Short mmCIF file of the C-alpha atoms (twelve columns), coordinates in Angstrom:
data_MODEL
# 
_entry.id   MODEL 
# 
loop_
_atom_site.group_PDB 
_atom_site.id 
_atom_site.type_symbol 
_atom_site.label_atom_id 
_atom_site.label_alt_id 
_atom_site.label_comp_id 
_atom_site.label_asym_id 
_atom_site.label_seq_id 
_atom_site.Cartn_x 
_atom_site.Cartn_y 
_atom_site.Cartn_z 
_atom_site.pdbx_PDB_model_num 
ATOM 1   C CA . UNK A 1   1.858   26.984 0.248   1 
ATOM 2   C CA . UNK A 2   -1.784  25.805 1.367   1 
ATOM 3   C CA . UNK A 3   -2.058  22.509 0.265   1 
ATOM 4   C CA . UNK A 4   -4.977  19.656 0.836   1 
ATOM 5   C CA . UNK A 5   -4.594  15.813 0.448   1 
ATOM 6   C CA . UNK A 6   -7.977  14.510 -0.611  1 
ATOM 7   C CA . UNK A 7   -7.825  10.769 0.519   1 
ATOM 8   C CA . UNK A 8   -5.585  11.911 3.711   1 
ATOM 9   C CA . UNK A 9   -5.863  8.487  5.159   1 
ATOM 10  C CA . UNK A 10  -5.041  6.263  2.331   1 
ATOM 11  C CA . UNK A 11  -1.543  4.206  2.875   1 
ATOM 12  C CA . UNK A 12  -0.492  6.803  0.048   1 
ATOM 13  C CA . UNK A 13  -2.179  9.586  1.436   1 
ATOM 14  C CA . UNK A 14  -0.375  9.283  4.683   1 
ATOM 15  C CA . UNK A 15  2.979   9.099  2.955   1 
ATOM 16  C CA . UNK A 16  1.818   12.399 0.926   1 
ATOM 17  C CA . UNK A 17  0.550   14.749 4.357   1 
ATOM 18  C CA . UNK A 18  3.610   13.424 6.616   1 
ATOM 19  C CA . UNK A 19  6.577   14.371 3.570   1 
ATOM 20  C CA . UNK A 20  4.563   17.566 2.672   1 
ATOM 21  C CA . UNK A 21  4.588   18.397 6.212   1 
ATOM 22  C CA . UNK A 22  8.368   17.641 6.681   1 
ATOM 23  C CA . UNK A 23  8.442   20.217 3.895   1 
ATOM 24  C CA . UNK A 24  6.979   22.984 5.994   1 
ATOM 25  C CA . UNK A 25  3.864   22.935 3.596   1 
ATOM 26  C CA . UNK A 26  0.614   23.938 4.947   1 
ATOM 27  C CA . UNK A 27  -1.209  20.384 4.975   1 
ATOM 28  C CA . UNK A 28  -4.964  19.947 4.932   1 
ATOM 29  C CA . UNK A 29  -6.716  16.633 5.087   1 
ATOM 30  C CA . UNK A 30  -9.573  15.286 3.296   1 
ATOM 31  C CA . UNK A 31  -11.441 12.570 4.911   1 
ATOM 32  C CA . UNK A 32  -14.642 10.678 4.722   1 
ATOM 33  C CA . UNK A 33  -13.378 9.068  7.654   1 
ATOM 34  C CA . UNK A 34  -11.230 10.098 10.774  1 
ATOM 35  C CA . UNK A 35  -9.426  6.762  10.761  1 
ATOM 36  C CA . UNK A 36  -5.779  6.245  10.490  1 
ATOM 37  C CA . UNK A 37  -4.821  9.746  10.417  1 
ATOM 38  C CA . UNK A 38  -1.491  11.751 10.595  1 
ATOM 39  C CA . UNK A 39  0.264   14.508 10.393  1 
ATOM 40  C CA . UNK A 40  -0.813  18.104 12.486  1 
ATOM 41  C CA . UNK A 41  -2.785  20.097 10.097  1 
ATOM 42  C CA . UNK A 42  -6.757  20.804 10.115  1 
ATOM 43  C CA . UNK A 43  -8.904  17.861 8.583   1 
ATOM 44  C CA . UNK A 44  -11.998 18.175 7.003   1 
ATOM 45  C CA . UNK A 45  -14.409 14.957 7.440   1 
ATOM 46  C CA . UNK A 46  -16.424 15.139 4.175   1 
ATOM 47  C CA . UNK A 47  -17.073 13.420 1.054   1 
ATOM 48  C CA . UNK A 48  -15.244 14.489 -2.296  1 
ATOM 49  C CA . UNK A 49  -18.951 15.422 -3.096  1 
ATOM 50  C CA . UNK A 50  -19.679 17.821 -0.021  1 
ATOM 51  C CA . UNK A 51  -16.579 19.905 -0.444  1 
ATOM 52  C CA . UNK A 52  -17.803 23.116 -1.381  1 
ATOM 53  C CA . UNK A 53  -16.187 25.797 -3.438  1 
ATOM 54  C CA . UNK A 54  -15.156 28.378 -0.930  1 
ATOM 55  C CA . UNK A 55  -13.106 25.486 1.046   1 
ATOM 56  C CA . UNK A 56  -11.953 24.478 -2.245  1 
ATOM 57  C CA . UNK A 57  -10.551 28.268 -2.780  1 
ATOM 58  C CA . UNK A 58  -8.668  28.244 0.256   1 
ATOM 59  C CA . UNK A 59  -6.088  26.047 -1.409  1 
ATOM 60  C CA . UNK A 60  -3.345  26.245 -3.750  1 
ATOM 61  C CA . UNK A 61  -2.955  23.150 -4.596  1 
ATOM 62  C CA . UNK A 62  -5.771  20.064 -4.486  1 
ATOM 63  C CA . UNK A 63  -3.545  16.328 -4.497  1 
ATOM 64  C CA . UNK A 64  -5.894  13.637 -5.509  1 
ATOM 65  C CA . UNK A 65  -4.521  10.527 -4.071  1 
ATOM 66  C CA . UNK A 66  -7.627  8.786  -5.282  1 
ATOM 67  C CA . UNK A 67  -9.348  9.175  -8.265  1 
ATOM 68  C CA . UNK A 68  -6.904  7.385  -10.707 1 
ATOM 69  C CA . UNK A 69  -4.797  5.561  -7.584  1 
ATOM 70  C CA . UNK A 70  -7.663  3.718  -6.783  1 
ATOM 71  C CA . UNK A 71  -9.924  4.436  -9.572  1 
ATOM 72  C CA . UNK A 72  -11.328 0.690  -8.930  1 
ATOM 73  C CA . UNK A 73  -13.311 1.587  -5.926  1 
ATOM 74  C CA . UNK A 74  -15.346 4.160  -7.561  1 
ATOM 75  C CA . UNK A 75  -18.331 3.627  -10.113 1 
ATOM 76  C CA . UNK A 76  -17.953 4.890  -13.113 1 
ATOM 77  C CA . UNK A 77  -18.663 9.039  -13.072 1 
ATOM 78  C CA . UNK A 78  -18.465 8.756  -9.336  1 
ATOM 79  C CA . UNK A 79  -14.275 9.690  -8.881  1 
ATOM 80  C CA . UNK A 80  -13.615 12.300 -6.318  1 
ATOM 81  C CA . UNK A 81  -12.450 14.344 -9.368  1 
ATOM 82  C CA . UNK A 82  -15.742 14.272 -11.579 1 
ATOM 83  C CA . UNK A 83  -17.979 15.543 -8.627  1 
ATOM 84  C CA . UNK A 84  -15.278 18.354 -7.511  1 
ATOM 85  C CA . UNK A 85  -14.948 19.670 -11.533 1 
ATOM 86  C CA . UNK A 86  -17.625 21.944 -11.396 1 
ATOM 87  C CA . UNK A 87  -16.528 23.539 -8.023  1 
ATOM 88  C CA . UNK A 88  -12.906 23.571 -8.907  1 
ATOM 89  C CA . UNK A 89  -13.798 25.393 -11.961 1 
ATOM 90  C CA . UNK A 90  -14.700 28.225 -9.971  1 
ATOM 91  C CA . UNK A 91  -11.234 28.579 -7.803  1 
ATOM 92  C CA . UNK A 92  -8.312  29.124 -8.886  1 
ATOM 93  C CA . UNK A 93  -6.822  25.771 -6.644  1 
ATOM 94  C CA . UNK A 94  -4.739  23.577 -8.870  1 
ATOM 95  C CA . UNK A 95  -5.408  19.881 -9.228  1 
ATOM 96  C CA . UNK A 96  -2.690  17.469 -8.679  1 
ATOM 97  C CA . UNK A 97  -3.775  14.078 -9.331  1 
ATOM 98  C CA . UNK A 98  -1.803  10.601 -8.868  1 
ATOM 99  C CA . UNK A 99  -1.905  9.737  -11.703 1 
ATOM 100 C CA . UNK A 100 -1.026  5.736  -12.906 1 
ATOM 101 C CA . UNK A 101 1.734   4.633  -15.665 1 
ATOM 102 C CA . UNK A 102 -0.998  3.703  -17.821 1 
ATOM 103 C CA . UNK A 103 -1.468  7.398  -18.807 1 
ATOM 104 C CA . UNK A 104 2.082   7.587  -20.480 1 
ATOM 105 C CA . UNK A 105 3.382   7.146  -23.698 1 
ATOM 106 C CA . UNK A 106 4.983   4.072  -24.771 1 
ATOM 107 C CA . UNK A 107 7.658   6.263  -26.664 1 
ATOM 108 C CA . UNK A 108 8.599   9.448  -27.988 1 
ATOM 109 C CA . UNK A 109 6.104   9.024  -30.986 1 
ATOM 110 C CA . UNK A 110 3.696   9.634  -28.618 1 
ATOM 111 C CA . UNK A 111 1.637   7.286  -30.882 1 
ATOM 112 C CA . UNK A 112 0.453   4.818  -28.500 1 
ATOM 113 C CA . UNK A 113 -0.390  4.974  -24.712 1 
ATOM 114 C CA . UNK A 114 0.742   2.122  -21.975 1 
ATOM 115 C CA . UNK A 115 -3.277  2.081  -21.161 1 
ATOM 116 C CA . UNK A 116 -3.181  0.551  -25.242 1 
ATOM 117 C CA . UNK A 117 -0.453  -1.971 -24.314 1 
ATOM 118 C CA . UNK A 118 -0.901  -5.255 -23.200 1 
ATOM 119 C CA . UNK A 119 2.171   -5.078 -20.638 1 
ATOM 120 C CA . UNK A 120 0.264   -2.780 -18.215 1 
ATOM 121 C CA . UNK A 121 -2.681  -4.994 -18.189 1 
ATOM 122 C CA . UNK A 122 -0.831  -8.053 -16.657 1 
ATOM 123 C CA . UNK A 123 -0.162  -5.045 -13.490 1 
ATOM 124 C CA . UNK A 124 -3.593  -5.300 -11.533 1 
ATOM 125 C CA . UNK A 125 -3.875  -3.969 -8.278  1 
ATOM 126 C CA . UNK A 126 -5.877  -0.718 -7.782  1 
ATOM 127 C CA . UNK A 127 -5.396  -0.049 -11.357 1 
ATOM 128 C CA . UNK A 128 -8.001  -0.195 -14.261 1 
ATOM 129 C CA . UNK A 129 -5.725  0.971  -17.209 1 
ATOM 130 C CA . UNK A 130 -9.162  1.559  -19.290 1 
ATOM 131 C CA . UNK A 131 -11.021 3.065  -16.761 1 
ATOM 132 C CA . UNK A 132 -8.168  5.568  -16.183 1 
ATOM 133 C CA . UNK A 133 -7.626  6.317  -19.819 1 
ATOM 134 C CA . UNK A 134 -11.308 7.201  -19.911 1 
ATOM 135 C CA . UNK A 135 -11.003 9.872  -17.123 1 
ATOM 136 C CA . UNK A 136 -7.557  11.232 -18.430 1 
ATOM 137 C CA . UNK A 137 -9.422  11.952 -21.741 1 
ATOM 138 C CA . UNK A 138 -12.364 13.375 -20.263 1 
ATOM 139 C CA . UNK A 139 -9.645  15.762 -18.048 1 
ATOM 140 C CA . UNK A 140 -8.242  17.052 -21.213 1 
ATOM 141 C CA . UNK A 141 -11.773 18.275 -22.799 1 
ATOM 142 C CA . UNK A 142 -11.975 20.182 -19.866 1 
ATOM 143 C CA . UNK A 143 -10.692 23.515 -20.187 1 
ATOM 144 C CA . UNK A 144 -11.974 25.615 -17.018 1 
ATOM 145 C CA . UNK A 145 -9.046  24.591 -14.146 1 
ATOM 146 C CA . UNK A 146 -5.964  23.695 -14.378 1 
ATOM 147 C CA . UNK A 147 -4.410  20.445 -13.799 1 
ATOM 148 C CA . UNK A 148 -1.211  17.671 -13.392 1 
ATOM 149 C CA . UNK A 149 -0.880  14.283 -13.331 1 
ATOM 150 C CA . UNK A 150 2.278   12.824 -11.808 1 
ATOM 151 C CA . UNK A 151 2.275   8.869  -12.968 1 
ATOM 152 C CA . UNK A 152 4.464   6.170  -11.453 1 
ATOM 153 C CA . UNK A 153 6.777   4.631  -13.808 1 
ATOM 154 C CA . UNK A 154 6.127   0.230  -14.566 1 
ATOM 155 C CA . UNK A 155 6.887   -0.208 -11.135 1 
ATOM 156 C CA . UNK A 156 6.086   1.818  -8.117  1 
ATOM 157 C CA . UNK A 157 7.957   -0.057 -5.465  1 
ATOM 158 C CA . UNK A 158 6.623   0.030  -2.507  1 
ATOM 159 C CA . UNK A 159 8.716   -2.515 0.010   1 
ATOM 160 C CA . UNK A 160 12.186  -0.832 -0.482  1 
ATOM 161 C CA . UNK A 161 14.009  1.978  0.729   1 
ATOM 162 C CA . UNK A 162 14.493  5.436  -1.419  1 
ATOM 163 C CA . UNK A 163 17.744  6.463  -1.891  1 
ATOM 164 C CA . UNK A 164 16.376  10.078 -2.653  1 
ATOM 165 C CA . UNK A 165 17.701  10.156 -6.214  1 
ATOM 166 C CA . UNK A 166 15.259  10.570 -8.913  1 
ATOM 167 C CA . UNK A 167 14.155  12.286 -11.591 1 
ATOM 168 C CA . UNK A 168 10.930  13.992 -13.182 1 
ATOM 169 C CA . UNK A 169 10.693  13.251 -16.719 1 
ATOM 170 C CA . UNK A 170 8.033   13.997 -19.397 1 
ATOM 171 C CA . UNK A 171 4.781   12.309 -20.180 1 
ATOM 172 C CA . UNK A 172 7.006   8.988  -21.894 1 
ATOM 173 C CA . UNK A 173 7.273   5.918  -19.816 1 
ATOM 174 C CA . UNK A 174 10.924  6.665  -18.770 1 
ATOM 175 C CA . UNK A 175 13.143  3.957  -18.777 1 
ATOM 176 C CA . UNK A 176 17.080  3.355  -17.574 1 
ATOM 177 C CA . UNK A 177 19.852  2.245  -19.724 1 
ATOM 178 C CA . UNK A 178 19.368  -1.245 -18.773 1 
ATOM 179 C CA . UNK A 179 15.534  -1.164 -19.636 1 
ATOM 180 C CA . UNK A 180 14.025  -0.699 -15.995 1 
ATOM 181 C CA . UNK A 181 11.365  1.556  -15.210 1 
ATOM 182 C CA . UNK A 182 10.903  1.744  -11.838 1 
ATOM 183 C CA . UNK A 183 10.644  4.124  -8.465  1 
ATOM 184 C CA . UNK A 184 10.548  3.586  -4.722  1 
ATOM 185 C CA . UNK A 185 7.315   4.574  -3.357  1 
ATOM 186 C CA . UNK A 186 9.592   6.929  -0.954  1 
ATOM 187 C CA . UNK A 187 10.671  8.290  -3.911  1 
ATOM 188 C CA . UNK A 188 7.482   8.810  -5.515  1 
ATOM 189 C CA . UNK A 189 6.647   10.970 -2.448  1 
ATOM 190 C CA . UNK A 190 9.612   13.163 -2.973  1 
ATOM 191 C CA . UNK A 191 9.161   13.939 -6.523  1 
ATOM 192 C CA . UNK A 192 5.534   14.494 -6.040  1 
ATOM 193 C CA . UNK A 193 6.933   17.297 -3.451  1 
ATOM 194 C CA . UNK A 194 9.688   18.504 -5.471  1 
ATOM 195 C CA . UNK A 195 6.723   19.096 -8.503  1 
ATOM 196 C CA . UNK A 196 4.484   20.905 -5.863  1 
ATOM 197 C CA . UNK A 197 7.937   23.220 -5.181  1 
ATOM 198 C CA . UNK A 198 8.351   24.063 -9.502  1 
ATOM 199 C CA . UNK A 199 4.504   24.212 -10.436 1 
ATOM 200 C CA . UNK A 200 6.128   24.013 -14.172 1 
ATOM 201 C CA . UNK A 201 3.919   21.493 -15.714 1 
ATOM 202 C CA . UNK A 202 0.480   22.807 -16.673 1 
ATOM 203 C CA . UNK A 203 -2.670  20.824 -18.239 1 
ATOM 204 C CA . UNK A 204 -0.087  17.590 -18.988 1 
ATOM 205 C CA . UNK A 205 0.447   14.180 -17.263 1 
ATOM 206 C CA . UNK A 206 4.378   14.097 -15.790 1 
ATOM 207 C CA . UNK A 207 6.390   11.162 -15.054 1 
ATOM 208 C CA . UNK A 208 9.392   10.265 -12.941 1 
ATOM 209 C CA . UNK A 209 11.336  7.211  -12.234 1 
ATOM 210 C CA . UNK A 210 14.403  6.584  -9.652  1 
ATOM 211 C CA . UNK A 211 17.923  6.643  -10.086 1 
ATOM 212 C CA . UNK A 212 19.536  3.694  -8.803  1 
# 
């Protein structure tokens, strides 16, 4: 599987390329920048903006580790994935964003998303539950390419160690028996790698939390 990491050198990014690699996955990066980069496969030093459609088409699979991750450092209409639309339109590449917990239901009514609840906005961060809700609404109206969104649970841990036990779960905010919601960032990694290996979910966002 060819796969490219747009926003190769982000602290997620990294994590992404160097698991996916471990994986024996073909691993492209995406840079604006050459700093802090790893992994062995090619790079391409561009903005989102100046990728062009037949390097686009050379991929399976397109992992957005910024557009909604770090949705904050963009202007509005400016995310990596609102300039690449009309190119990835044209490929058959499938977009896997990071999604952010905002994007999930608060239960199975599927009434009422997080991005609605005051709980997520007490998170902060990179996030901008609004912002992303905005973007997540203007991904469904778009029906040329397909797409996923794998969102973080409450809390995406990112100081302890995975234990390599999780689960992928549906577009609810899962939740444990004993009312956590939460997933190392290790972990996060792996089930972003073990959805790359299914390519079941189509066109929906996707969830996961840890087991511990």
């Amino acid at each position: 599987m060819k796969v490219a990491v747009l926003g190769a050198n982000s602290a997620l990014g990294r994590r992404i390329v160097l698991h996916a690699e471990d994986c024996k996955m073909a691993v492209t990066s995406i840079v604006s920048t050459p700093a802090d980069l790893v992994g062995n496969g090619p790079i391409i030093i561009k903005e989102p903006g100046e990728l062009t459609v037949q390097e686009l088409a050379r991929f399976h699979v397109l992992i957005d580790a910024l557009s909604f991750a770090r949705i904050k450092a963009f202007a509005p209409g400016q995310t990596p994935l609102e300039l690449l639309h009309d190119k990835l339109m044209h490929t058959s590449c499938h977009y896997l964003g990071i999604g952010d917990c905002s994007l999930l239901y608060v239960d199975n009514s599927r009434r009422q998303l997080l991005a609605d609840s005051p709980l997520v906005h007490s998170i902060g961060g990179q996030s901008d539950p609004i912002r992303c809700k905005t973007l997540w609404e203007t991904l469904q109206r778009w029906g040329d390419f397909n797409w996923t969104l794998l969102c973080p649970p409450l809390l995406l841990d990112e100081h302890s160690y995975g234990k390599g036990r999780f689960e992928l779960c549906s577009d609810v905010l899962p939740m444990g028996i004993d009312g956590s919601s939460r997933i190392t960032l290790s972990d996060f990694i792996a089930a972003l790698i073990e959805l790359l290996k299914v390519r079941g979910a189509q066109r929906c966002c996707v969830s996961c939390r840890g087991l511990y």
